[in-house]
Short mmCIF file of C-alpha atoms and ligand atoms in Angstrom, two decimals:
data_model
loop_
_atom_site.label_atom_id
_atom_site.label_comp_id
_atom_site.label_asym_id
_atom_site.label_seq_id
_atom_site.Cartn_x
_atom_site.Cartn_y
_atom_site.Cartn_z
CA UNK B 1 105.71 119.56 94.50
CA UNK B 2 102.97 120.99 96.23
CA UNK B 3 102.52 124.80 94.75
CA UNK B 4 98.95 125.05 97.02
CA UNK B 5 99.59 128.87 99.07
CA UNK B 6 97.22 128.45 102.01
CA UNK B 7 99.11 126.48 105.05
CA UNK B 8 97.23 124.87 107.20
CA UNK B 9 99.12 125.13 110.68
CA UNK B 10 97.39 123.25 113.63
CA UNK B 11 98.33 125.27 117.25
CA UNK B 12 99.42 122.78 119.53
CA UNK B 13 99.97 124.31 122.78
CA UNK B 14 97.20 123.22 124.88
CA UNK B 15 98.73 119.18 124.12
CA UNK B 16 102.09 119.60 123.35
CA UNK B 17 102.22 122.58 125.59
CA UNK B 18 101.37 121.09 128.62
CA UNK B 19 102.13 117.87 128.15
CA UNK B 20 105.28 118.06 130.75
CA UNK B 21 104.78 120.89 133.23
CA UNK B 22 105.01 119.27 137.26
CA UNK B 23 102.11 122.14 137.37
CA UNK B 24 97.82 121.04 136.29
CA UNK B 25 96.59 123.44 134.41
CA UNK B 26 93.39 124.47 135.02
CA UNK B 27 90.46 122.94 132.55
CA UNK B 28 88.73 126.00 132.88
CA UNK B 29 91.97 127.61 132.11
CA UNK B 30 92.88 125.25 128.73
CA UNK B 31 89.16 126.04 127.44
CA UNK B 32 89.75 129.83 127.90
CA UNK B 33 93.25 129.74 126.34
CA UNK B 34 91.83 127.29 123.50
CA UNK B 35 88.79 129.77 123.23
CA UNK B 36 91.28 132.60 122.34
CA UNK B 37 93.12 131.23 119.56
CA UNK B 38 90.48 130.14 117.62
CA UNK B 39 90.08 134.30 118.14
CA UNK B 40 93.09 134.81 116.31
CA UNK B 41 91.45 132.92 113.35
CA UNK B 42 93.32 129.27 114.28
CA UNK B 43 91.27 126.85 113.31
CA UNK B 44 92.93 123.13 113.12
CA UNK B 45 93.76 121.85 117.25
CA UNK B 46 96.42 119.47 118.32
CA UNK B 47 94.33 119.98 121.15
CA UNK B 48 94.44 117.16 124.39
CA UNK B 49 95.67 113.56 124.65
CA UNK B 50 94.06 109.91 126.15
CA UNK B 51 96.60 108.72 127.38
CA UNK B 52 97.81 107.23 131.18
CA UNK B 53 97.19 110.15 133.35
CA UNK B 54 98.82 108.52 136.31
CA UNK B 55 101.89 109.25 133.55
CA UNK B 56 101.14 112.45 132.04
CA UNK B 57 98.88 114.17 134.48
CA UNK B 58 97.79 117.49 132.53
CA UNK B 59 96.28 115.69 130.16
CA UNK B 60 93.81 113.52 131.98
CA UNK B 61 90.73 116.22 131.55
CA UNK B 62 90.88 115.56 127.73
CA UNK B 63 87.00 114.78 127.77
CA UNK B 64 86.49 118.09 129.78
CA UNK B 65 88.23 120.43 127.57
CA UNK B 66 86.78 119.03 124.45
CA UNK B 67 82.71 119.24 125.89
CA UNK B 68 84.27 123.71 127.07
CA UNK B 69 84.75 124.26 123.72
CA UNK B 70 81.51 122.55 122.27
CA UNK B 71 79.73 125.93 120.85
CA UNK B 72 82.46 127.54 119.20
CA UNK B 73 83.40 123.94 116.77
CA UNK B 74 82.01 125.37 113.86
CA UNK B 75 84.91 125.19 111.24
CA UNK B 76 87.19 124.18 113.96
CA UNK B 77 89.31 121.13 113.95
CA UNK B 78 89.79 119.57 117.76
CA UNK B 79 92.76 116.72 118.05
CA UNK B 80 93.20 114.21 120.32
CA UNK B 81 96.49 112.17 121.04
CA UNK B 82 95.23 108.46 120.97
CA UNK B 83 98.21 105.80 122.24
CA UNK B 84 95.90 102.72 122.34
CA UNK B 85 92.50 100.89 121.19
CA UNK B 86 91.46 102.36 124.86
CA UNK B 87 92.09 106.31 123.71
CA UNK B 88 90.47 105.46 120.88
CA UNK B 89 86.99 105.10 123.11
CA UNK B 90 87.77 108.36 124.89
CA UNK B 91 88.08 110.17 121.86
CA UNK B 92 85.36 108.79 120.03
CA UNK B 93 82.81 109.70 123.05
CA UNK B 94 85.15 112.92 123.38
CA UNK B 95 83.79 113.62 119.75
CA UNK B 96 87.39 114.69 118.50
CA UNK B 97 87.25 115.22 114.65
CA UNK B 98 90.72 114.11 114.98
CA UNK B 99 93.32 111.80 116.55
CA UNK B 100 96.73 111.36 116.37
CA UNK B 101 98.50 107.53 117.13
CA UNK B 102 102.17 107.78 117.63
CA UNK B 103 105.17 105.50 117.28
CA UNK B 104 108.65 106.84 117.04
CA UNK B 105 111.84 105.62 114.61
CA UNK B 106 113.36 104.42 117.41
CA UNK B 107 112.58 101.80 120.09
CA UNK B 108 114.05 103.20 123.14
CA UNK B 109 112.87 106.21 122.92
CA UNK B 110 109.27 104.09 122.04
CA UNK B 111 109.65 102.04 124.89
CA UNK B 112 109.63 104.94 127.31
CA UNK B 113 107.04 106.59 126.14
CA UNK B 114 104.33 104.36 125.57
CA UNK B 115 105.79 101.39 126.28
CA UNK B 116 106.31 99.63 122.93
CA UNK B 117 108.73 98.78 120.05
CA UNK B 118 108.07 100.10 116.92
CA UNK B 119 106.43 97.01 115.96
CA UNK B 120 104.60 97.16 119.09
CA UNK B 121 103.15 100.42 118.29
CA UNK B 122 102.74 99.65 114.67
CA UNK B 123 100.26 97.10 115.44
CA UNK B 124 98.60 98.66 117.81
CA UNK B 125 97.77 101.67 115.49
CA UNK B 126 96.85 98.64 112.79
CA UNK B 127 94.40 98.05 115.30
CA UNK B 128 93.11 101.13 115.94
CA UNK B 129 92.66 102.08 112.54
CA UNK B 130 90.68 98.72 112.14
CA UNK B 131 88.45 100.51 114.65
CA UNK B 132 88.18 104.45 113.43
CA UNK B 133 84.72 106.05 112.84
CA UNK B 134 84.72 107.25 109.41
CA UNK B 135 83.98 111.00 109.91
CA UNK B 136 87.59 110.94 112.24
CA UNK B 137 90.04 112.16 110.42
CA UNK B 138 93.40 110.01 111.15
CA UNK B 139 97.45 111.72 111.46
CA UNK B 140 100.08 109.39 112.31
CA UNK B 141 103.03 110.54 114.14
CA UNK B 142 106.30 109.57 113.29
CA UNK B 143 108.67 110.77 116.45
CA UNK B 144 112.56 110.76 116.78
CA UNK B 145 112.82 111.54 113.14
CA UNK B 146 116.13 113.12 113.04
CA UNK B 147 117.46 111.51 116.49
CA UNK B 148 116.81 109.67 119.49
CA UNK B 149 117.44 110.56 123.20
CA UNK B 150 118.77 107.35 123.66
CA UNK B 151 119.99 105.78 120.36
CA UNK B 152 121.36 108.85 118.64
CA UNK B 153 121.14 109.85 115.02
CA UNK B 154 117.96 108.28 112.85
CA UNK B 155 118.70 106.16 109.58
CA UNK B 156 116.22 108.45 107.25
CA UNK B 157 115.47 105.00 105.50
CA UNK B 158 114.29 103.36 108.63
CA UNK B 159 110.99 107.21 108.75
CA UNK B 160 110.24 106.60 105.31
CA UNK B 161 109.78 102.60 105.64
CA UNK B 162 107.25 103.38 108.40
CA UNK B 163 105.51 105.99 106.74
CA UNK B 164 104.83 104.06 103.69
CA UNK B 165 103.30 101.53 105.74
CA UNK B 166 100.69 104.18 107.21
CA UNK B 167 100.20 105.75 104.34
CA UNK B 168 99.61 102.38 103.13
CA UNK B 169 97.13 101.04 105.98
CA UNK B 170 94.59 104.28 105.43
CA UNK B 171 96.31 107.01 107.98
CA UNK B 172 95.32 110.09 105.66
CA UNK B 173 98.63 112.11 107.37
CA UNK B 174 101.99 111.24 108.56
CA UNK B 175 103.13 113.95 110.99
CA UNK B 176 107.14 113.43 110.77
CA UNK B 177 108.28 114.51 114.55
CA UNK B 178 111.81 115.72 115.63
CA UNK B 179 110.90 115.70 119.30
CA UNK B 180 114.42 116.49 120.32
CA UNK B 181 115.09 120.15 118.18
CA UNK B 182 118.05 118.85 117.39
CA UNK B 183 118.08 118.05 113.61
CA UNK B 184 118.85 121.26 111.20
CA UNK B 185 117.75 121.55 108.04
CA UNK B 186 120.58 119.71 106.44
CA UNK B 187 119.27 116.51 108.47
CA UNK B 188 115.39 117.28 108.01
CA UNK B 189 116.53 117.78 103.69
CA UNK B 190 117.81 113.76 104.28
CA UNK B 191 114.79 112.48 105.60
CA UNK B 192 112.26 114.07 103.75
CA UNK B 193 114.49 112.79 100.46
CA UNK B 194 113.42 109.53 101.54
CA UNK B 195 109.54 110.45 102.64
CA UNK B 196 108.90 111.17 99.63
CA UNK B 197 110.12 108.49 97.64
CA UNK B 198 106.94 107.08 99.18
CA UNK B 199 104.40 109.74 100.00
CA UNK B 200 103.83 113.05 98.66
CA UNK B 201 104.39 116.05 100.33
CA UNK B 202 100.42 116.32 100.55
CA UNK B 203 100.07 113.47 102.95
CA UNK B 204 102.72 115.04 104.95
CA UNK B 205 103.43 117.16 108.13
CA UNK B 206 105.87 118.34 110.46
CA UNK B 207 105.93 119.22 113.46
CA UNK B 208 109.65 120.86 115.21
CA UNK B 209 110.98 120.91 118.20
CA UNK B 210 113.42 124.09 119.05
CA UNK B 211 116.17 123.09 121.12
CA UNK B 212 118.70 124.08 119.45
CA UNK B 213 117.23 127.62 117.28
CA UNK B 214 116.52 125.66 113.72
CA UNK B 215 113.00 124.81 114.60
CA UNK B 216 111.91 128.57 111.85
CA UNK B 217 114.76 127.24 109.55
CA UNK B 218 113.70 123.49 109.46
CA UNK B 219 109.90 124.90 108.56
CA UNK B 220 111.37 126.90 105.60
CA UNK B 221 112.79 123.96 103.93
CA UNK B 222 109.66 122.18 105.20
CA UNK B 223 107.51 124.30 102.97
CA UNK B 224 109.52 125.04 99.91
CA UNK B 225 110.10 121.53 100.05
CA UNK B 226 106.08 121.41 99.64
CA UNK B 227 104.67 120.65 103.04
CA UNK B 228 101.88 122.68 103.58
CA UNK B 229 100.76 121.40 107.46
CA UNK B 230 102.23 122.60 110.62
CA UNK B 231 102.62 121.88 114.48
CA UNK B 232 103.45 124.76 116.45
CA UNK B 233 102.87 125.90 119.89
CA UNK B 234 101.38 129.34 120.45
CA UNK B 235 104.74 130.62 122.95
CA UNK B 236 106.48 128.06 121.99
CA UNK B 237 105.80 125.84 124.50
CA UNK B 238 106.47 122.38 124.88
CA UNK B 239 108.44 118.96 125.79
CA UNK B 240 107.92 115.24 125.69
CA UNK B 241 108.53 114.11 129.19
CA UNK B 242 110.72 111.05 127.62
CA UNK B 243 112.94 113.34 125.58
CA UNK B 244 115.17 114.66 128.17
CA UNK B 245 116.54 118.21 127.53
CA UNK B 246 113.81 118.77 124.27
CA UNK B 247 112.44 122.56 124.78
CA UNK B 248 109.12 123.19 123.32
CA UNK B 249 107.80 123.67 119.78
CA UNK B 250 108.58 125.76 116.73
CA UNK B 251 106.18 129.32 118.11
CA UNK B 252 103.41 129.83 115.90
CA UNK B 253 104.20 132.88 115.90
CA UNK B 254 107.50 132.36 114.52
CA UNK B 255 106.04 130.61 111.86
CA UNK B 256 103.30 132.81 110.73
CA UNK B 257 105.97 135.45 110.36
CA UNK B 258 107.85 133.84 108.91
CA UNK B 259 104.82 132.41 106.32
CA UNK B 260 103.73 135.78 105.84
CA UNK B 261 107.11 136.53 104.90
CA UNK B 262 106.90 134.20 102.00
CA UNK B 263 103.82 135.42 100.58
CA UNK B 264 102.15 131.82 101.93
CA UNK B 265 98.26 132.36 103.34
CA UNK B 266 97.53 131.05 106.52
CA UNK B 267 94.13 133.46 108.10
CA UNK B 268 95.38 133.90 111.85
CA UNK B 269 96.30 137.00 112.95
CA UNK B 270 99.45 136.82 115.42
CA UNK B 271 99.34 139.85 116.94
CA UNK B 272 96.07 137.67 118.83
CA UNK B 273 98.18 133.97 119.38
CA UNK B 274 101.00 136.44 120.48
CA UNK B 275 98.87 138.23 123.67
CA UNK B 276 96.63 134.65 124.20
CA UNK B 277 100.17 132.91 124.70
CA UNK B 278 101.84 135.76 127.18
CA UNK B 279 98.60 136.32 129.18
CA UNK B 280 98.36 132.73 129.75
CA UNK B 281 101.48 131.86 130.55
CA UNK B 282 101.50 134.29 132.96
CA UNK B 283 99.00 133.36 134.41
CA UNK B 284 100.14 129.91 134.63
CA UNK B 285 103.76 131.38 135.45
CA UNK B 286 105.63 129.54 132.70
CA UNK B 287 108.48 131.05 130.40
CA UNK B 288 107.97 131.30 126.71
CA UNK B 289 110.66 131.09 124.26
CA UNK B 290 109.54 133.05 121.35
CA UNK B 291 111.36 135.81 119.26
CA UNK B 292 108.08 137.10 117.67
CA UNK B 293 106.28 137.02 120.30
CA UNK B 294 108.33 138.90 122.49
CA UNK B 295 108.50 141.30 119.03
CA UNK B 296 104.97 141.70 118.74
CA UNK B 297 104.28 142.33 121.80
CA UNK B 298 106.97 144.87 122.62
CA UNK B 299 105.72 147.93 124.70
CA UNK B 300 102.72 146.71 125.55
CA UNK B 301 100.80 145.30 128.85
CA UNK B 302 100.05 141.88 128.70
CA UNK B 303 98.71 139.46 131.45
P1 LIG R 1 101.03 100.29 129.02
O1 LIG R 1 101.67 100.15 130.14
O2 LIG R 1 101.55 99.89 127.92
O3 LIG R 1 99.54 100.12 129.30
O4 LIG R 1 101.08 101.74 128.58
P2 LIG R 1 98.93 98.98 129.93
O5 LIG R 1 97.82 98.28 129.06
O6 LIG R 1 99.81 98.16 130.67
O7 LIG R 1 98.29 100.41 130.73
C1 LIG R 1 99.16 100.76 132.38
C2 LIG R 1 98.05 101.61 132.88
O8 LIG R 1 97.91 102.27 132.17
C3 LIG R 1 96.57 101.21 133.39
O9 LIG R 1 96.52 102.18 134.40
C4 LIG R 1 95.57 101.47 132.24
O10 LIG R 1 94.28 101.79 132.77
C5 LIG R 1 95.97 102.56 131.64
P3 LIG R 1 96.77 101.40 135.81
O11 LIG R 1 95.97 99.99 136.14
O12 LIG R 1 98.17 101.42 136.13
O13 LIG R 1 96.01 102.49 136.55
N1 LIG R 1 95.68 103.04 130.93
C6 LIG R 1 95.18 104.55 129.92
N2 LIG R 1 94.99 105.10 130.93
C7 LIG R 1 94.24 106.89 129.96
N3 LIG R 1 93.91 106.14 128.46
C8 LIG R 1 94.80 105.12 128.07
C9 LIG R 1 95.12 104.54 128.11
N4 LIG R 1 95.84 103.03 128.30
C10 LIG R 1 96.26 102.27 129.46
N5 LIG R 1 94.55 105.37 126.88
C11 LIG R 1 100.26 104.47 127.49
C12 LIG R 1 100.38 102.45 127.59
C13 LIG R 1 100.48 104.42 126.13
C14 LIG R 1 98.87 104.22 127.98
C15 LIG R 1 101.48 105.37 128.20
O14 LIG R 1 102.77 104.45 128.48
C16 LIG R 1 101.03 106.15 128.44
O15 LIG R 1 99.92 106.85 128.59
N6 LIG R 1 101.84 107.21 127.49
C17 LIG R 1 101.77 108.24 127.45
C18 LIG R 1 102.72 108.83 126.85
C19 LIG R 1 102.85 110.19 126.39
O16 LIG R 1 101.44 111.42 126.08
N7 LIG R 1 104.10 110.84 125.87
C20 LIG R 1 103.79 112.47 124.98
C21 LIG R 1 103.21 112.50 123.54
S1 LIG R 1 103.94 111.43 122.58
C22 LIG R 1 104.47 113.51 122.43
O17 LIG R 1 104.92 114.82 122.42
C23 LIG R 1 105.76 113.59 120.72
C24 LIG R 1 104.61 114.24 119.68
O18 LIG R 1 104.37 115.81 119.97
C25 LIG R 1 105.21 113.97 118.08
C26 LIG R 1 107.07 115.07 118.58
O19 LIG R 1 107.26 115.56 118.92
O20 LIG R 1 108.02 113.71 117.62
C27 LIG R 1 103.61 113.55 119.14
MG1 LIG R 2 106.36 116.99 120.45
#
């Protein structure tokens, strides 16, 4: 059990939040958004992806987004998603602090997402790990932890087996991705029970989508089980282009309210997050999905 009272909240709006959008958001708008969010106290960002821009056009400018934040990086972690060696090269050149490697627990989603079976993706991860410079931290995402959009329920034993190998290979943290937002706390608990047989809670992060409104409940369960690393997205934006029907990530504002209620520290001002998300969404004409955002800004003019 992890008894730390401090939680690392990693903000994913500029990566997961934007990757499925049809309209391309200008680089300056992304940089401005992250700057606003840094001013809220957020210190960790799942900021960009180094993936094929023909597949995910909104992630074509990862290098430029990182460059646009050069003067505000003190004490701020900027992460980039890396699907292969070419992505690693781009991430290192851009100067990210952390890379996010990825596989799913199911072959069909993985093939559609990154054109690799799970075992092929694990081999890619291994070849990237052999070349990661020592100063860069490494997280590895295991997606579809409870359900695959194409294959149905996922076997928790498969998630645990992948987690064990990734930790053995030297990944700093494995992030469990509930990509579809279908899983309930009972589903997540079954996964955590198996994962904790092979890795301690301080090597595990969670990344919940909120399609069926289970994101906060799943986050609560994970915190109760000792996890202290969470991804979330301001305004609840997000989704994966290869997970049809999946809604955005659990909203950062909703998670911060939960953390306050549990007496856990995070160092973030939720109202500043809410305002930044609301103004960005209004400018880009995107609908946001966060009950805490609405409640925090009730009656205020924003954007
Ligand atoms: P591939 O088809 O195996 O790669 O794609 P390839 O080597 O055959 O190359 C195909 C094309 O991609 C070529 O371009 C390469 O140059 C280009 P073309 O000749 O056709 O013009 N390419 C690249 N371009 C830029 N950066 C690269 C790169 N690599 C190849 N690194 C690949 C493999 C993984 C690249 C492709 O399938 C891809 O980009 N997929 C990205 C999918 C993606 O971004 N999905 C969303 C993120 S995952 C997610 O959201 C889940 C998560 O949030 C957790 C959760 O919710 O569970 C993390
Ligand atoms: Mg995601």
